[in-house]
Phi, psi and omega in degrees: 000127174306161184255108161022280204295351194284319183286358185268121179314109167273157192230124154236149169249108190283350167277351163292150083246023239273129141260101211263116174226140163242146164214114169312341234237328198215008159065017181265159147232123176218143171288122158319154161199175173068073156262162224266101171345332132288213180303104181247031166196142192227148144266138156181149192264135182313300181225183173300133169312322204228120159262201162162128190244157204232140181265174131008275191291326188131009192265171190231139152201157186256137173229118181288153170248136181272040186267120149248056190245158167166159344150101134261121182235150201222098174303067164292138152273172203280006163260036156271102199297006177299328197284283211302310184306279147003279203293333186269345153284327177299325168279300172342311166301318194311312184272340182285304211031075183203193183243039174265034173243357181268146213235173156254162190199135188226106191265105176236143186261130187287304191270020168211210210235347163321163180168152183194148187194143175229126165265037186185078158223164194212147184276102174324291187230123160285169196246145165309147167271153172203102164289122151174158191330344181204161204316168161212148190251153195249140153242115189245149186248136197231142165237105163253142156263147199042062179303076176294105160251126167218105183279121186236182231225199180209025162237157189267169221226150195269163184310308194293332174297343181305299200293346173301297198295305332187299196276347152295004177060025161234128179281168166214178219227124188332317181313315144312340191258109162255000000 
């Protein structure tokens, strides 16, 4: 018997794309916007869930890390007022150095199920400047901590991946489903 999902069309919209930043500290909330024309958002976690060391003899054992800190970087291009926001948290941390520079940040794909969020992140790295004959992107880089990921798909998914994620305790949401 064929597998459902293998027929199903998927749909992304790199403009569903959202990033959502806040800071308690000083109550602003802002969407980015004016991103970079390829790949304009990069993820990646500071370390492995699982290392895992092998003895002498051939045993094995896996040691979980409990780091769940990692890495969002945001392809701007440089006529983005998102940019003006950004250099102004950033100095602001710069001058405070306390955690009233710290922001939340939330990456969600509008047209799937993907999502990703942190309630303690901060701008890591200012970004190189680059001048020339045509737009050029700033990248900045946030290092959050307890970077909460969930990659999810952007087609809708057959009874059976329901009953898959269903035995993994994770739901979906009716909207996904045919």
């Amino acid at each position: 018997m064929a597998n459902l999902d293998q027929t199903q069309l998927g749909s992304y919209a790199p403009s569903e794309v959202v990033v959502v930043i806040s800071q308690e500290s000083t109550g602003f909330t802002h969407q980015v916007v004016g991103f970079a024309e390829d790949s304009f958002i990069q993820l990646a976690r500071d370390a492995e869930s699982w290392t895992h060391s092998t003895g002498a003899d051939g045993y094995t054992t896996r040691t979980h890390n409990i780091n769940s800190s990692g890495k969002v970087t945001l392809e701007l291009m440089q006529s983005s007022p998102s940019n003006d926001v950004l250099s102004a948290i950033w100095n602001r941390d710069r001058v405070f150095k306390n955690n009233s520079g710290l922001f939340s940040i939330t990456i969600k794909d509008g047209s799937g199920r993907s999502i990703a969020r942190s309630d303690q992140a901060y701008v890591s790295v200012f970004p190189d400047q680059t001048y020339g004959s045509s737009v050029n992107n700033n990248s900045w880089i946030i290092s959050a901590t307890n970077l909460e990921r969930y990659i999810g798909g952007n087609s809708l998914v057959s009874g059976d991946t329901v009953d898959t994620l269903a035995a993994l305790e994770t739901t979906i949401s009716d909207e996904w489903k045919f």
